[in-house]
Amino acid sequence: EFRTMLFGAELHIHTDHKNLTFKNLNTQRVQRWRAYVEEYAPKLYYVPGEDNILADTFSRLPRLGDDSVQPIELDDCYLGEDGFFSMMDDPELGDCFLNLPELNDPAENPLNYTYIKDCQLACPQLAKAMDRHPTRYFEKELDDNVKVVCYVKEERAMANLPPGAGVRLGPAVRAVVQSTTAAGNVKRARTGVRQYERFHDFCASFNISTADFLAYEDHFPFLSAYAFQYRCGELAPGGSAVKSRTAEDAVRLISQTFQMLGLGDPRTDPATRRMDSRWTRLWKDWKHYDDPPKRVKPIPLGILLEAQRLADESGSIALQATARMMWVAFFFLCRPGEYCATVDGNHFFRLCDVALKFGSHVLDLERAPDAELRAAAYAELEFTDQKNHNRGEKVGQYDSGHASASATKAIAEQVIHLRNNGASNDAPLCSYMHNDQWYLVTPPMLTNLLRQAASRVGHKYGIAPADISARSMRASGAMALLCANVAPTTIKLLGRWQSDTMLQYLHIQSPTLVKGLAGRMASPFLPHFVPPATAWPPAPSCLVLLESAILPSKLTTTEPYLGIT
């Protein structure tokens, strides 16, 4: 109630939670916190807990009383009148309820359940929400046989619990429902929700609900028409035509949403309870009309060196940190979300995931001198929650010997920067300090740096700036290994690939694969193919053949000869 008094005031927040000071850290926890405080436009400062004496002291004070709560049954207090009237025991609250302002029309009293019901019936947004999420709304009889629409999250899951177990098992059920929806990929979960909402609007355009669609005996005609318009671009988010795999994925996400609601998969054949064969034939036919896939182009080493030169000349801390992450991605075959901060699904390396070695000696990242860190000959990264990894596995690279093209040197410089600016042990490796604020390297930052380098020297390698991006780094490192005649098995292990698709694509482009083949194919010392022997009569000499072709002895010039008149 006092929040308006804080608007316009200059607020300074000192916190020992370093992650809150990263302006472009997009974890759910930080986003929730920022959504709460950013309307006041505060300035954030990181102070270690032991240095913030006042706050640290108050946080360690014992509680004055027992704050434990005895478990109660949800059914005993859920929308109960006793719980409402218990507030009358407070004199101030009682005074508020007894002295409510008089209304011109008592029938419009917001505390009147009949008025609430009438407003709900007249609300188109509520009707649309009930149609979109039918399992989250139910009617509760409150007073005088008046049923009011109530909203409950995960109502279907909570309904399948033992009676009275909602309080004890509710948090666990909600956590499980969230995990099954996300399945480890928050970005895809959001895409599924948007796809289902898009299909709901498609149904509404024909004056039907999703429940009406599920009531159809055959779901294929209507859902396939949606897929066709989605592929043509009428329903796609970008408004342009998409490939068959994109349309297939849209139908898959819609069907999975129905499955999570316990309504079945509309793609299945009711007779066989398997995938309807018409879907398989449809995707197969559409695939023939798709354009060739746009593969990422490997970036030559010369462009990467030019990017490093641009970062050094600029003197910008942001560009220098971006260049360091570029070398980490190149030598460790990293995905963008592993060495940069992406919008969703951040799995970047942290400072505690780094190890530097000199010989067999592991360097202390907190106490080792800067010169000793720069002299490290081996850098190691531990994979914790990255894709296609064995949890806890460690991948390392030795120093390349190059002055700048070295992951070991890049990691050492980044560790020195983080350490000198007081970064915590769990700070992202891709973070950097600028004007007393922490920032994170993002894929667009690396893409811009690479394209600036390509605009200067890309013509030497046939690379246009638009051909490359941060996604090209992984393929660039793999191509460099292929050109160095490294075994494909080793490349798969280093890049954590589980299939040969990427390696097959890179092999075709690798000049090492075809080096010398043309010369060997044209070599005169190779044995020539000998056609099989056939019983043909002896061929006449060239002169006889020429004479017989020009002057046939038994034919006149008007008679046909071998089809020629």
Coordinates of C-alpha atoms in Angstrom, one line a residue:
E1 CA 0.0 0.0 0.0
F2 CA 3.0 2.3 0.4
R3 CA 4.5 1.4 -3.0
T4 CA 3.4 4.7 -4.6
M5 CA 5.6 6.6 -2.1
L6 CA 8.7 4.9 -3.6
F7 CA 8.0 5.9 -7.2
G8 CA 10.5 8.5 -8.4
A9 CA 12.9 7.9 -5.5
E10 CA 16.5 7.0 -6.1
L11 CA 16.9 3.5 -4.6
H12 CA 20.1 1.6 -4.1
I13 CA 20.0 -2.1 -3.4
H14 CA 23.1 -3.8 -2.0
T15 CA 22.9 -7.6 -2.3
D16 CA 25.2 -10.6 -1.8
H17 CA 23.4 -12.5 -4.5
K18 CA 25.7 -11.8 -7.5
N19 CA 23.4 -13.3 -10.1
L20 CA 20.9 -10.5 -9.5
T21 CA 23.5 -8.0 -10.8
F22 CA 23.7 -9.6 -14.2
K23 CA 21.6 -7.4 -16.4
N24 CA 21.1 -9.9 -19.2
L25 CA 20.9 -13.1 -17.1
N26 CA 17.5 -14.6 -18.0
T27 CA 16.9 -17.3 -15.5
Q28 CA 13.3 -17.7 -14.2
R29 CA 14.3 -16.9 -10.7
V30 CA 16.1 -13.6 -11.7
Q31 CA 13.2 -12.7 -14.0
R32 CA 10.7 -13.1 -11.2
W33 CA 12.7 -11.0 -8.9
R34 CA 13.2 -8.2 -11.5
A35 CA 9.6 -8.2 -12.4
Y36 CA 8.9 -7.3 -8.8
V37 CA 11.5 -4.6 -8.2
E38 CA 12.3 -3.1 -11.6
E39 CA 9.2 -0.8 -11.6
Y40 CA 11.1 1.2 -8.9
A41 CA 14.2 1.5 -11.2
P42 CA 16.7 0.6 -8.4
K43 CA 20.5 0.5 -8.8
L44 CA 22.0 -2.8 -7.8
Y45 CA 25.4 -3.3 -6.1
Y46 CA 27.1 -6.5 -5.2
V47 CA 28.5 -6.7 -1.7
P48 CA 29.8 -10.0 -0.3
G49 CA 27.8 -11.2 2.7
E50 CA 30.7 -10.9 5.1
D51 CA 31.2 -7.3 4.1
N52 CA 27.6 -6.3 4.4
I53 CA 27.7 -6.4 8.2
L54 CA 24.3 -4.9 9.0
A55 CA 22.3 -7.1 6.6
D56 CA 24.3 -10.1 7.6
T57 CA 23.6 -9.5 11.3
F58 CA 19.9 -9.2 10.8
S59 CA 19.7 -12.3 8.6
R60 CA 21.3 -14.4 11.4
L61 CA 19.1 -13.2 14.3
P62 CA 17.0 -16.0 15.9
R63 CA 13.2 -15.8 15.4
L64 CA 11.2 -14.4 18.3
G65 CA 8.6 -17.1 18.2
D66 CA 7.6 -20.4 16.7
D67 CA 6.5 -19.9 13.2
S68 CA 5.6 -23.4 12.4
V69 CA 2.2 -24.1 10.9
Q70 CA 0.2 -27.2 11.8
P71 CA -1.0 -29.1 8.7
I72 CA -4.6 -28.5 7.9
E73 CA -6.9 -30.1 5.4
L74 CA -7.6 -28.0 2.2
D75 CA -11.3 -29.1 2.1
D76 CA -11.9 -27.6 5.6
C77 CA -11.0 -24.1 4.6
Y78 CA -11.4 -24.0 0.8
L79 CA -13.8 -21.2 0.1
G80 CA -15.4 -21.7 3.5
E81 CA -17.5 -19.0 5.2
D82 CA -15.9 -19.6 8.6
G83 CA -12.6 -18.5 7.2
F84 CA -14.1 -15.3 6.0
F85 CA -15.9 -14.4 9.2
S86 CA -12.7 -15.2 11.3
M87 CA -11.3 -11.9 10.0
M88 CA -13.9 -10.1 12.0
D89 CA -11.9 -10.9 15.1
D90 CA -9.5 -8.2 14.0
P91 CA -11.0 -4.8 15.1
E92 CA -9.5 -2.9 12.2
L93 CA -10.7 -5.4 9.6
G94 CA -14.1 -5.5 11.3
D95 CA -14.4 -1.7 11.2
C96 CA -13.5 -1.9 7.5
F97 CA -16.2 -4.4 6.7
L98 CA -18.8 -2.7 8.9
N99 CA -18.2 0.8 7.4
L100 CA -18.1 0.0 3.7
P101 CA -19.3 2.9 1.5
E102 CA -22.9 2.7 0.4
L103 CA -23.6 1.9 -3.2
N104 CA -26.1 3.6 -5.4
D105 CA -27.3 0.2 -6.5
P106 CA -27.0 -2.5 -3.8
A107 CA -27.5 -5.2 -6.5
E108 CA -24.0 -4.2 -7.9
N109 CA -22.3 -4.9 -4.6
P110 CA -19.0 -6.7 -5.6
L111 CA -19.4 -8.9 -2.6
N112 CA -22.7 -10.2 -4.0
Y113 CA -22.3 -13.6 -5.5
T114 CA -25.1 -13.1 -7.9
Y115 CA -23.4 -10.0 -9.2
I116 CA -20.1 -11.9 -9.6
K117 CA -22.0 -14.7 -11.5
D118 CA -23.6 -12.2 -13.9
C119 CA -20.3 -10.5 -14.6
Q120 CA -18.7 -13.9 -15.3
L121 CA -21.5 -14.8 -17.8
A122 CA -21.0 -11.5 -19.6
C123 CA -17.2 -11.8 -19.8
P124 CA -16.0 -13.0 -23.2
Q125 CA -12.4 -13.3 -22.0
L126 CA -13.5 -15.8 -19.3
A127 CA -15.5 -17.8 -21.8
K128 CA -12.5 -18.0 -24.1
A129 CA -10.2 -19.0 -21.3
M130 CA -12.6 -21.7 -20.1
D131 CA -12.8 -23.1 -23.7
R132 CA -9.0 -23.0 -24.0
H133 CA -8.3 -24.6 -20.6
P134 CA -11.4 -26.5 -19.6
T135 CA -9.6 -28.6 -17.0
R136 CA -8.6 -25.5 -15.0
Y137 CA -12.1 -24.1 -14.3
F138 CA -15.0 -25.4 -12.3
E139 CA -18.2 -24.1 -10.8
K140 CA -18.5 -23.8 -7.0
E141 CA -21.8 -23.3 -5.3
L142 CA -21.3 -20.5 -2.8
D143 CA -24.6 -19.0 -1.6
D144 CA -28.3 -19.3 -2.4
N145 CA -27.6 -21.9 -5.1
V146 CA -25.4 -19.5 -7.0
K147 CA -22.5 -21.2 -8.8
V148 CA -19.4 -19.1 -9.4
V149 CA -16.6 -20.1 -11.8
C150 CA -13.4 -20.7 -10.0
Y151 CA -9.9 -21.3 -11.3
V152 CA -7.5 -23.9 -10.1
K153 CA -4.2 -24.9 -11.6
E154 CA -3.6 -28.5 -12.5
E155 CA -7.2 -29.3 -11.4
R156 CA -7.1 -32.7 -13.3
A157 CA -3.9 -33.8 -11.6
M158 CA -5.1 -32.7 -8.1
A159 CA -8.4 -34.5 -8.6
N160 CA -6.6 -37.8 -8.9
L161 CA -5.1 -37.5 -5.4
P162 CA -6.4 -39.1 -2.2
P163 CA -9.0 -37.1 -0.3
G164 CA -7.4 -34.3 1.7
A165 CA -4.0 -34.9 0.2
G166 CA -3.9 -31.6 -1.6
V167 CA -1.9 -29.7 1.0
R168 CA 0.8 -32.3 1.4
L169 CA 1.1 -33.4 -2.2
G170 CA 0.1 -30.2 -4.0
P171 CA 3.6 -28.7 -4.3
A172 CA 5.0 -32.0 -5.5
V173 CA 2.3 -32.5 -8.1
R174 CA 2.7 -28.9 -9.5
A175 CA 6.5 -29.4 -9.8
V176 CA 6.0 -32.7 -11.6
V177 CA 3.4 -31.1 -14.0
Q178 CA 5.8 -28.3 -14.8
S179 CA 8.6 -30.7 -15.4
T180 CA 6.5 -32.9 -17.7
T181 CA 5.4 -29.8 -19.7
A182 CA 9.0 -28.4 -20.1
A183 CA 10.8 -31.8 -20.4
G184 CA 14.1 -30.0 -19.8
N185 CA 13.4 -27.5 -22.6
V186 CA 11.6 -24.4 -21.4
K187 CA 11.7 -22.8 -24.9
R188 CA 10.0 -25.8 -26.5
A189 CA 7.4 -25.9 -23.8
R190 CA 6.5 -22.2 -24.5
T191 CA 6.4 -23.0 -28.2
G192 CA 3.9 -25.8 -27.5
V193 CA 1.6 -23.5 -25.6
R194 CA 1.7 -20.9 -28.3
Q195 CA 1.0 -23.6 -30.9
Y196 CA -2.0 -24.9 -29.0
E197 CA -3.4 -21.3 -28.6
R198 CA -3.0 -20.8 -32.4
F199 CA -4.9 -24.0 -33.1
H200 CA -7.6 -22.9 -30.6
D201 CA -8.0 -19.6 -32.5
F202 CA -8.2 -21.6 -35.7
C203 CA -11.1 -23.6 -34.3
A204 CA -12.8 -20.5 -33.0
S205 CA -12.7 -19.0 -36.5
F206 CA -15.1 -21.8 -37.5
N207 CA -17.3 -21.3 -34.4
I208 CA -16.2 -24.5 -32.8
S209 CA -14.2 -25.3 -29.7
T210 CA -11.3 -27.7 -29.3
A211 CA -13.8 -30.0 -27.5
D212 CA -16.0 -30.0 -30.6
F213 CA -13.0 -30.9 -32.7
L214 CA -12.2 -33.8 -30.5
A215 CA -15.8 -35.0 -30.8
Y216 CA -15.3 -35.6 -34.5
E217 CA -15.0 -39.2 -35.5
D218 CA -12.2 -38.5 -37.9
H219 CA -9.7 -35.8 -36.8
F220 CA -7.5 -36.0 -39.9
P221 CA -9.5 -33.7 -42.4
F222 CA -9.7 -30.7 -40.0
L223 CA -6.2 -31.0 -38.5
S224 CA -4.6 -31.6 -41.9
A225 CA -6.2 -28.5 -43.3
Y226 CA -4.7 -26.6 -40.4
A227 CA -1.3 -28.1 -41.2
F228 CA -1.7 -27.1 -44.9
Q229 CA -2.5 -23.5 -44.1
Y230 CA 0.3 -23.5 -41.6
R231 CA 2.7 -24.7 -44.3
C232 CA 1.5 -22.2 -46.8
G233 CA 2.1 -19.4 -44.3
E234 CA -1.5 -18.4 -43.6
L235 CA -1.2 -19.5 -40.0
A236 CA 2.5 -19.6 -39.5
P237 CA 3.9 -16.9 -37.0
G238 CA 6.1 -15.3 -39.7
G239 CA 3.4 -15.2 -42.3
S240 CA 5.5 -17.0 -44.9
A241 CA 5.6 -20.6 -46.1
V242 CA 7.5 -23.1 -43.9
K243 CA 8.9 -26.5 -44.6
S244 CA 7.2 -29.8 -44.1
R245 CA 9.2 -30.5 -40.9
T246 CA 7.9 -27.3 -39.4
A247 CA 4.3 -28.1 -40.1
E248 CA 4.8 -31.6 -38.8
D249 CA 6.2 -30.2 -35.6
A250 CA 3.3 -27.9 -35.2
V251 CA 0.8 -30.8 -35.4
R252 CA 3.0 -32.8 -33.0
L253 CA 3.0 -30.0 -30.4
I254 CA -0.8 -29.6 -30.6
S255 CA -1.3 -33.4 -30.3
Q256 CA 1.1 -33.6 -27.3
T257 CA -0.8 -30.8 -25.6
F258 CA -4.1 -32.8 -26.0
Q259 CA -2.3 -35.8 -24.6
M260 CA -1.1 -33.9 -21.5
L261 CA -4.7 -32.9 -20.9
G262 CA -5.6 -36.5 -20.9
L263 CA -7.7 -36.1 -24.1
G264 CA -5.8 -38.5 -26.3
D265 CA -3.7 -38.0 -29.5
P266 CA -5.8 -36.8 -32.4
R267 CA -3.3 -38.2 -34.9
T268 CA -4.0 -41.8 -33.9
D269 CA -6.3 -44.1 -35.8
P270 CA -9.2 -45.1 -33.4
A271 CA -9.3 -48.6 -35.0
T272 CA -5.6 -49.5 -34.7
R273 CA -4.7 -47.0 -31.9
R274 CA -1.5 -46.3 -33.9
M275 CA -0.4 -43.3 -35.9
D276 CA -2.7 -42.7 -38.8
S277 CA -0.9 -43.7 -42.0
R278 CA -2.3 -40.7 -43.8
W279 CA 0.0 -38.4 -41.7
T280 CA 3.1 -40.4 -42.7
R281 CA 2.2 -40.2 -46.4
L282 CA 1.4 -36.5 -46.1
W283 CA 4.7 -35.6 -44.6
K284 CA 6.5 -37.8 -47.2
D285 CA 4.8 -36.0 -50.1
W286 CA 5.4 -32.5 -48.7
K287 CA 9.1 -33.3 -48.1
H288 CA 9.7 -33.7 -51.9
Y289 CA 8.7 -30.0 -52.5
D290 CA 10.9 -28.5 -49.8
D291 CA 13.9 -26.4 -50.7
P292 CA 17.3 -27.8 -49.8
P293 CA 18.3 -27.3 -46.2
K294 CA 20.4 -24.2 -45.4
R295 CA 23.4 -25.6 -43.6
V296 CA 25.8 -23.5 -41.5
K297 CA 29.0 -22.6 -43.3
P298 CA 32.3 -23.2 -41.5
I299 CA 34.3 -20.1 -40.9
P300 CA 37.9 -20.1 -42.2
L301 CA 40.6 -19.4 -39.6
G302 CA 41.5 -16.1 -41.3
I303 CA 38.2 -14.6 -40.5
L304 CA 38.5 -15.6 -36.9
L305 CA 41.9 -14.0 -36.7
E306 CA 40.5 -10.8 -38.2
A307 CA 37.7 -10.8 -35.6
Q308 CA 40.4 -11.1 -32.8
R309 CA 42.3 -8.2 -34.4
L310 CA 39.2 -6.1 -34.4
A311 CA 38.5 -6.8 -30.8
D312 CA 42.1 -5.9 -29.8
E313 CA 42.1 -2.7 -31.8
S314 CA 38.8 -1.5 -30.3
G315 CA 39.9 -1.9 -26.7
S316 CA 36.3 -2.7 -25.8
I317 CA 35.9 -5.1 -22.9
A318 CA 32.7 -6.5 -24.4
L319 CA 34.4 -7.3 -27.7
Q320 CA 37.5 -8.8 -26.0
A321 CA 35.2 -11.1 -23.9
T322 CA 33.3 -12.0 -27.1
A323 CA 36.5 -12.9 -28.9
R324 CA 37.6 -15.1 -26.0
M325 CA 34.3 -17.0 -26.1
M326 CA 34.8 -17.3 -29.9
W327 CA 38.0 -19.3 -29.4
V328 CA 36.4 -21.4 -26.6
A329 CA 33.5 -22.3 -29.1
F330 CA 36.0 -23.0 -31.9
F331 CA 38.3 -25.4 -30.0
F332 CA 35.7 -27.1 -27.9
L333 CA 33.0 -27.4 -30.6
C334 CA 30.5 -25.7 -28.4
R335 CA 26.9 -24.8 -29.0
P336 CA 25.8 -21.2 -28.6
G337 CA 24.0 -21.9 -25.3
E338 CA 27.2 -23.3 -23.8
Y339 CA 29.6 -20.4 -24.3
C340 CA 27.0 -17.5 -24.5
A341 CA 23.8 -16.5 -22.8
T342 CA 20.8 -17.3 -24.9
V343 CA 17.2 -16.2 -24.5
D344 CA 16.0 -19.6 -23.3
G345 CA 17.8 -22.7 -22.0
N346 CA 21.1 -21.2 -20.7
H347 CA 23.6 -24.0 -20.1
F348 CA 26.7 -21.9 -20.2
F349 CA 29.9 -22.9 -18.4
R350 CA 30.7 -21.3 -15.1
L351 CA 33.9 -20.3 -13.5
C352 CA 33.9 -23.4 -11.3
D353 CA 33.7 -25.6 -14.4
V354 CA 37.2 -24.4 -15.5
A355 CA 40.5 -26.0 -14.8
L356 CA 44.0 -24.8 -16.0
K357 CA 47.1 -27.0 -15.8
F358 CA 50.8 -26.5 -16.3
G359 CA 52.2 -29.9 -16.9
S360 CA 50.7 -32.2 -14.2
H361 CA 50.1 -29.3 -11.8
V362 CA 46.6 -27.9 -11.5
L363 CA 46.6 -24.2 -11.0
D364 CA 44.7 -22.4 -8.3
L365 CA 42.4 -20.0 -10.1
E366 CA 41.9 -17.9 -7.0
R367 CA 45.5 -17.4 -5.9
A368 CA 47.8 -18.2 -8.8
P369 CA 49.5 -15.1 -10.3
D370 CA 48.3 -13.8 -13.6
A371 CA 51.6 -14.7 -15.3
E372 CA 51.2 -18.3 -14.1
L373 CA 47.6 -18.5 -15.5
R374 CA 48.7 -17.1 -18.8
A375 CA 51.5 -19.8 -19.0
A376 CA 49.0 -22.6 -18.6
A377 CA 49.5 -25.4 -21.2
Y378 CA 46.1 -27.2 -20.8
A379 CA 42.5 -26.0 -20.3
E380 CA 39.7 -28.2 -19.2
L381 CA 35.9 -27.7 -19.1
E382 CA 33.5 -29.8 -17.1
F383 CA 30.1 -30.5 -18.7
T384 CA 27.4 -30.3 -16.0
D385 CA 24.0 -29.7 -17.7
Q386 CA 24.9 -29.2 -21.4
K387 CA 23.3 -31.2 -24.2
N388 CA 24.6 -34.7 -25.2
H389 CA 26.9 -35.0 -22.3
N390 CA 27.8 -37.5 -19.6
R391 CA 27.2 -35.6 -16.4
G392 CA 30.5 -34.6 -14.9
E393 CA 32.6 -35.5 -17.9
K394 CA 35.6 -33.2 -18.6
V395 CA 36.9 -32.2 -22.0
G396 CA 40.3 -30.4 -22.4
Q397 CA 42.5 -28.8 -25.0
Y398 CA 46.2 -28.1 -25.0
D399 CA 47.6 -24.8 -26.0
S400 CA 47.8 -24.4 -29.7
G401 CA 51.0 -22.4 -29.7
H402 CA 49.4 -19.6 -31.6
A403 CA 49.6 -16.1 -30.2
S404 CA 45.9 -15.5 -30.2
A405 CA 44.1 -18.6 -31.7
S406 CA 44.2 -20.6 -28.5
A407 CA 41.4 -21.7 -26.2
T408 CA 43.9 -22.1 -23.3
K409 CA 45.0 -18.4 -23.6
A410 CA 41.4 -17.2 -24.1
I411 CA 40.2 -19.1 -21.0
A412 CA 43.1 -17.9 -18.9
E413 CA 42.5 -14.2 -19.9
Q414 CA 38.8 -14.6 -19.1
V415 CA 39.5 -16.2 -15.7
I416 CA 41.9 -13.3 -14.9
H417 CA 39.2 -10.7 -15.8
L418 CA 36.5 -12.4 -13.7
R419 CA 38.9 -12.9 -10.7
N420 CA 40.1 -9.3 -10.8
N421 CA 36.5 -8.0 -10.7
G422 CA 35.5 -10.1 -7.8
A423 CA 33.3 -12.7 -9.6
S424 CA 31.9 -15.5 -7.6
N425 CA 32.8 -19.1 -8.2
D426 CA 29.5 -19.8 -9.9
A427 CA 29.7 -16.8 -12.2
P428 CA 29.1 -17.5 -15.9
L429 CA 32.3 -17.8 -17.9
C430 CA 30.9 -15.6 -20.5
S431 CA 30.3 -12.6 -18.2
Y432 CA 32.3 -9.4 -18.1
M433 CA 32.4 -6.2 -16.0
H434 CA 31.8 -2.9 -17.6
N435 CA 31.1 0.4 -15.7
D436 CA 30.6 -1.5 -12.4
Q437 CA 27.9 -3.7 -14.0
W438 CA 28.0 -7.3 -15.0
Y439 CA 27.0 -8.3 -18.5
L440 CA 26.9 -11.5 -20.5
V441 CA 28.2 -12.3 -24.0
T442 CA 25.3 -13.2 -26.3
P443 CA 25.1 -14.9 -29.7
P444 CA 24.2 -11.6 -31.5
M445 CA 27.4 -10.0 -30.1
L446 CA 29.5 -12.8 -31.6
T447 CA 27.5 -12.7 -34.9
N448 CA 28.1 -9.0 -35.3
L449 CA 31.9 -9.4 -34.6
L450 CA 32.2 -12.3 -37.1
R451 CA 30.3 -10.4 -39.8
Q452 CA 32.4 -7.3 -39.3
A453 CA 35.5 -9.5 -39.9
A454 CA 33.9 -11.2 -42.9
S455 CA 33.1 -7.8 -44.5
R456 CA 36.8 -7.0 -44.4
V457 CA 38.5 -10.3 -45.4
G458 CA 35.6 -12.6 -46.3
H459 CA 36.1 -12.0 -50.1
K460 CA 39.4 -13.9 -49.8
Y461 CA 37.6 -17.0 -48.8
G462 CA 34.3 -16.6 -50.7
I463 CA 32.4 -15.9 -47.5
A464 CA 29.7 -13.2 -47.3
P465 CA 28.8 -11.6 -43.9
A466 CA 25.3 -13.0 -44.1
D467 CA 26.6 -16.5 -44.5
I468 CA 28.0 -16.8 -41.0
S469 CA 26.7 -16.5 -37.4
A470 CA 27.4 -17.7 -33.9
R471 CA 26.0 -21.0 -34.9
S472 CA 28.8 -21.5 -37.4
M473 CA 31.5 -21.9 -34.7
R474 CA 30.7 -25.5 -33.9
A475 CA 31.0 -26.5 -37.6
S476 CA 34.1 -24.4 -38.0
G477 CA 36.0 -26.3 -35.3
A478 CA 34.9 -29.7 -36.7
M479 CA 35.9 -28.7 -40.3
A480 CA 39.4 -27.6 -39.0
L481 CA 39.8 -31.0 -37.4
L482 CA 38.7 -32.8 -40.6
C483 CA 41.2 -30.8 -42.7
A484 CA 43.9 -31.8 -40.2
N485 CA 43.1 -35.5 -40.9
V486 CA 41.7 -36.1 -37.4
A487 CA 39.8 -39.3 -37.2
P488 CA 36.0 -38.8 -37.3
T489 CA 35.5 -40.8 -34.2
T490 CA 37.7 -38.3 -32.3
I491 CA 35.7 -35.4 -33.7
K492 CA 32.4 -37.0 -32.6
L493 CA 33.7 -37.5 -29.1
L494 CA 35.0 -33.9 -28.8
G495 CA 31.8 -32.5 -30.3
R496 CA 29.5 -34.9 -28.4
W497 CA 27.7 -35.9 -31.6
Q498 CA 25.6 -39.0 -31.4
S499 CA 25.0 -39.4 -35.2
D500 CA 27.1 -39.0 -38.3
T501 CA 24.9 -36.5 -40.0
M502 CA 27.0 -33.4 -39.3
L503 CA 30.3 -35.3 -40.2
Q504 CA 28.8 -36.5 -43.5
Y505 CA 27.9 -32.9 -44.4
L506 CA 31.3 -31.6 -43.4
H507 CA 33.1 -34.4 -45.2
I508 CA 31.6 -33.5 -48.5
Q509 CA 32.8 -29.9 -48.2
S510 CA 36.3 -30.8 -46.8
P511 CA 39.0 -30.2 -49.4
T512 CA 41.1 -32.8 -47.6
L513 CA 38.7 -35.5 -48.7
V514 CA 39.1 -34.8 -52.5
K515 CA 42.7 -33.7 -52.4
G516 CA 44.6 -35.5 -55.2
L517 CA 41.7 -37.5 -56.4
A518 CA 41.4 -35.8 -59.7
G519 CA 45.1 -36.4 -60.5
R520 CA 44.9 -40.0 -59.5
M521 CA 41.8 -40.6 -61.7
A522 CA 43.6 -39.1 -64.7
S523 CA 46.8 -40.9 -64.1
P524 CA 48.0 -42.9 -67.3
F525 CA 49.5 -45.6 -65.1
L526 CA 46.2 -46.7 -63.7
P527 CA 44.7 -49.9 -65.3
H528 CA 42.0 -49.0 -67.8
F529 CA 38.6 -50.7 -67.9
V530 CA 38.6 -53.5 -70.5
P531 CA 35.2 -54.1 -72.0
P532 CA 34.0 -57.8 -72.2
A533 CA 34.9 -59.7 -75.3
T534 CA 32.0 -60.0 -77.8
A535 CA 31.9 -62.2 -81.0
W536 CA 31.8 -59.5 -83.6
P537 CA 33.1 -59.9 -87.2
P538 CA 36.4 -58.3 -87.9
A539 CA 36.0 -54.5 -88.4
P540 CA 37.1 -53.1 -91.8
S541 CA 39.9 -50.7 -91.9
C542 CA 39.2 -47.0 -91.6
L543 CA 39.7 -46.4 -95.3
V544 CA 37.3 -49.2 -96.3
L545 CA 34.8 -48.1 -93.7
L546 CA 35.0 -44.5 -95.0
E547 CA 34.7 -45.5 -98.6
S548 CA 31.7 -47.8 -97.9
A549 CA 30.0 -45.0 -96.0
I550 CA 30.5 -42.4 -98.8
L551 CA 30.1 -44.5 -101.9
P552 CA 27.8 -47.5 -101.3
S553 CA 28.3 -49.8 -104.3
K554 CA 24.8 -51.4 -104.4
L555 CA 22.7 -48.4 -103.5
T556 CA 21.6 -45.4 -105.6
T557 CA 21.5 -41.9 -104.2
T558 CA 17.7 -42.1 -104.0
E559 CA 17.6 -45.3 -101.9
P560 CA 17.8 -45.1 -98.2
Y561 CA 21.1 -46.1 -96.6
L562 CA 21.1 -46.7 -92.8
G563 CA 18.1 -44.5 -92.4
I564 CA 19.6 -41.7 -94.4
T565 CA 18.1 -40.7 -97.8

